[in-house]
Coordinates of C-alpha atoms in Angstrom, one line a residue:
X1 CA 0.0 0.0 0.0
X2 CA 2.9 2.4 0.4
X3 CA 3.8 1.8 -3.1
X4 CA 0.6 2.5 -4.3
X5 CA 1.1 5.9 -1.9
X6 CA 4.1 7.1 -2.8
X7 CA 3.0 6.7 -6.8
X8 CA 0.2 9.4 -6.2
X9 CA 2.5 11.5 -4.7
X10 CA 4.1 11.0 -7.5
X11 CA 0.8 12.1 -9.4
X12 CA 0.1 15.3 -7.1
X13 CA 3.6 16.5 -8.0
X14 CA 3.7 15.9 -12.1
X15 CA 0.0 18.2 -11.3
X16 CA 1.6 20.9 -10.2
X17 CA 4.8 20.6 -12.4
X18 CA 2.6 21.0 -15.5
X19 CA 1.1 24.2 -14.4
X20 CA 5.1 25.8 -14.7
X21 CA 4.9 28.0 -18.0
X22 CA 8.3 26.4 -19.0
X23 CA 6.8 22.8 -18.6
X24 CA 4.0 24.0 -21.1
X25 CA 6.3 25.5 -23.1
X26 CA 8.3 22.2 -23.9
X27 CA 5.3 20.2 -24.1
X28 CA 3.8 21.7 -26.8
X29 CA 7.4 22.8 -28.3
X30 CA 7.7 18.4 -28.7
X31 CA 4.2 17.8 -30.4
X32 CA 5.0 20.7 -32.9
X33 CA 8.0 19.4 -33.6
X34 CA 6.9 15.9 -34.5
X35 CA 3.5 17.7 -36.1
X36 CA 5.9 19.6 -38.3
X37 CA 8.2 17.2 -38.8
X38 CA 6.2 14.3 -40.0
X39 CA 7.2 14.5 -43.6
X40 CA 11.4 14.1 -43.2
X41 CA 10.3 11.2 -40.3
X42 CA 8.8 9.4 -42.8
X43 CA 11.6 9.5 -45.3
X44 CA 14.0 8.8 -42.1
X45 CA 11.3 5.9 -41.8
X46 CA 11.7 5.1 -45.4
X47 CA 15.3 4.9 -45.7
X48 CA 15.7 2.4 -42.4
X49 CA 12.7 0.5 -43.6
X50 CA 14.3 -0.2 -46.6
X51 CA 17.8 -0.8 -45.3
X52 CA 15.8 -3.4 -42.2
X53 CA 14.4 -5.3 -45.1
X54 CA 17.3 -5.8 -47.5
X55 CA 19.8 -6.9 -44.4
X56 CA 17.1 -9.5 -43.3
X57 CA 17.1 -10.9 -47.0
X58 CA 21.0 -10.7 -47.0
X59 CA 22.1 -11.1 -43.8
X60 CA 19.3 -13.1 -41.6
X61 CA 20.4 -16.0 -39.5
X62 CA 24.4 -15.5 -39.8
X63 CA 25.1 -13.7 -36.9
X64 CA 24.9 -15.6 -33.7
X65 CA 27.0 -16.2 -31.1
X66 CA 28.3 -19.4 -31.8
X67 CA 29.1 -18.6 -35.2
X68 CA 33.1 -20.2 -35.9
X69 CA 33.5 -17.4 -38.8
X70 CA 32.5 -14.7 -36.0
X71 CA 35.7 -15.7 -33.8
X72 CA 37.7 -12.8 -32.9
X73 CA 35.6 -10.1 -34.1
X74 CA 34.9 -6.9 -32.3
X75 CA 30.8 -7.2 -32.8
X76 CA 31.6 -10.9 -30.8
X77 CA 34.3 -9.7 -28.1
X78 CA 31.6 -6.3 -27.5
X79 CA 28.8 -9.0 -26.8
X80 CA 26.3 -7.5 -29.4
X81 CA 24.7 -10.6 -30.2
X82 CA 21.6 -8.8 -30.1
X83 CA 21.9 -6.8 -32.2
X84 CA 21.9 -9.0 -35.4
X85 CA 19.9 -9.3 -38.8
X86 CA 18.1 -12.4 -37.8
X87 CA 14.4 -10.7 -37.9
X88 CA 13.0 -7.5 -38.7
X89 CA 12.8 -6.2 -35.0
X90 CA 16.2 -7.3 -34.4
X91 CA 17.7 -5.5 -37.3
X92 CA 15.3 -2.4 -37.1
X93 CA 17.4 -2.1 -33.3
X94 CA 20.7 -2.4 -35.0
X95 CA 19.7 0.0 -37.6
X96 CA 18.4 2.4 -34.9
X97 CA 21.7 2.0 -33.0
X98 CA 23.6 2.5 -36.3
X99 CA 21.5 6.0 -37.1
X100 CA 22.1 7.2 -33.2
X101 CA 25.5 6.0 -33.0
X102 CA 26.7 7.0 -36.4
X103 CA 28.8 4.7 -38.4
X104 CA 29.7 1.2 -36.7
X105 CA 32.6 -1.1 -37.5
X106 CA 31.8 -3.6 -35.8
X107 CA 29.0 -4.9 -37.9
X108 CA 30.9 -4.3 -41.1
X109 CA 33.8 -6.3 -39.8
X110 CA 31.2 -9.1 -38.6
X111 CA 29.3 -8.8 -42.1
X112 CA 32.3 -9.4 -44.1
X113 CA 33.7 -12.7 -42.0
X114 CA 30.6 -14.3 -41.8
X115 CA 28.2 -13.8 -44.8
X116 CA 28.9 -15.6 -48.0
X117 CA 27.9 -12.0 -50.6
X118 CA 31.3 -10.6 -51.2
X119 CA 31.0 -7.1 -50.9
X120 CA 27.9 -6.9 -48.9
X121 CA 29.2 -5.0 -46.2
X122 CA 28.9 -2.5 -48.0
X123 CA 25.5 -1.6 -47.3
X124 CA 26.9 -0.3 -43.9
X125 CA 29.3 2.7 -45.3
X126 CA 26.0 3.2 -48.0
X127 CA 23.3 3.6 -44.7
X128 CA 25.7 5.9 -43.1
X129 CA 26.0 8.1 -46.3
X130 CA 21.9 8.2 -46.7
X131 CA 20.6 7.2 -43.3
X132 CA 22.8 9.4 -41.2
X133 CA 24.7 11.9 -43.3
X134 CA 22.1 12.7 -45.1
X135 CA 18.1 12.3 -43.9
X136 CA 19.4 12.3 -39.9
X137 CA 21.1 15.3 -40.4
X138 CA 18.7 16.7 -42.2
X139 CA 16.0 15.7 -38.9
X140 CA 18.6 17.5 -36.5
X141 CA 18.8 20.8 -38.6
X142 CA 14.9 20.6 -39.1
X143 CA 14.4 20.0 -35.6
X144 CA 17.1 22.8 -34.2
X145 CA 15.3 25.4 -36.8
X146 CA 11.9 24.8 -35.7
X147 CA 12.8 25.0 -32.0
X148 CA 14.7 28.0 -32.5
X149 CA 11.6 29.3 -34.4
X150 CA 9.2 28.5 -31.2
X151 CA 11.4 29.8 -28.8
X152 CA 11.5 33.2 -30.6
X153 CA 8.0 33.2 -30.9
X154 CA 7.8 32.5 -26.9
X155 CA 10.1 35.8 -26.2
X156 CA 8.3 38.1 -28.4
X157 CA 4.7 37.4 -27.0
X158 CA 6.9 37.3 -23.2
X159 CA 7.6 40.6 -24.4
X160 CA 4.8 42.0 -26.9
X161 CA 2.3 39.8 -25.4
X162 CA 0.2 37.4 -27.5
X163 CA -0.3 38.1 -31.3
X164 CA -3.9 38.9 -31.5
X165 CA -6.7 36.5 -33.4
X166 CA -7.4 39.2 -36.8
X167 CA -10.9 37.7 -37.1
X168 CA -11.6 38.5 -33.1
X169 CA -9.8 41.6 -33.7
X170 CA -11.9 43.5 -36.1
X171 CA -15.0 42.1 -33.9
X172 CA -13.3 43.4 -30.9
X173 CA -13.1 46.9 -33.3
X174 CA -16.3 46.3 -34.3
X175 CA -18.1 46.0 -30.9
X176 CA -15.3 48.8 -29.2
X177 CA -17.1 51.3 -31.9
X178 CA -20.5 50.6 -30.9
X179 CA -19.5 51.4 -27.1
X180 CA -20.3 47.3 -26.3
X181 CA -17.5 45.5 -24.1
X182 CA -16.2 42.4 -25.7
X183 CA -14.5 39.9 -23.5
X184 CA -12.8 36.7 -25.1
X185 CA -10.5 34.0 -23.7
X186 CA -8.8 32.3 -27.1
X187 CA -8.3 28.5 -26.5
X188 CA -5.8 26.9 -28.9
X189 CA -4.8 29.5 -30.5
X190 CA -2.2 28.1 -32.7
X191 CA -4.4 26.1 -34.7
X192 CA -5.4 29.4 -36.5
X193 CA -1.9 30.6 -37.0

């Protein structure tokens, strides 16, 4: 029962942390970056789709641990034996930790000892020049931009206060020249922007 205690604390706390401007700030800074970035994730998507599928067809079921051709590599003395090209999961995570991690030896030396395709290590130095060089980095800079963007945005309405709704403006105008008060609260604004 203390568990179960201590994990609404737990609740009470994340309520009041998300009332912190800065807390809303990020927030909603993360869902528009991935709202506007859903195009270039989808060709990151793409690009490791493509490159999950061809290494299963190449590469599936050859790297295991007690492979003899995989003696005295680095991807067998580093203990990766999960990451391998065995199933589509499996070589989606080694792709991810290939794309995060940027270009990997160690599967490029395990590659060329144990599969029978000369040459098909190349893939590796070919994912790194499309996966990461180009579509990741392309993500980052997107991502940086667009952040920089919002946080700009933030400091001038800190500063200017919010950018006013046009429409609700020149009703605001219009019911300010007929001597009527006009009183609005605008809920998700940035919808209209």
């Amino acid at each position: 029962y203390m568990n179960i205690l201590r994990l609404m604390r737990l609740f009470r706390m994340l309520k009041q942390i998300k009332r912190l401007k800065s807390v809303q700030f990020m927030f909603n800074t993360v869902i528009k970056l991935v709202l506007g970035s859903q195009h270039i994730l989808m060709t990151l998507g793409c690009v490791v789709f493509f490159f999950t599928s061809l290494s299963v067809q190449l590469w599936g079921g050859i790297l295991y641990e007690s492979n003899p051709k995989l003696e005295e590599t680095e991807w067998k003395e580093s203990k990766w034996y999960a990451l391998n090209f065995n199933d589509f999961l499996m070589a989606f995570g080694s792709w991810f930790v290939s794309l995060l991690s940027e270009y990997l030896p160690e599967f490029t030396e395990a590659i060329s000892m144990a599969s029978n395709i000369s040459g098909s290590w190349l893939i590796f130095p070919l994912f790194y020049i499309f996966g990461v060089m180009i579509v990741f980095e392309l993500v980052m800079a997107f991502t940086i931009e667009m952040f920089v963007q919002l946080s700009n945005k933030r400091i001038e309405e800190e500063k200017n206060g919010p950018r006013p709704f046009k429409p609700l403006a020149r009703l605001e105008q219009c019911f300010f020249e007929k001597g009527i008060g006009f009183h609005y609260q605008l809920l998700g604004k940035d919808e209209f922007e």
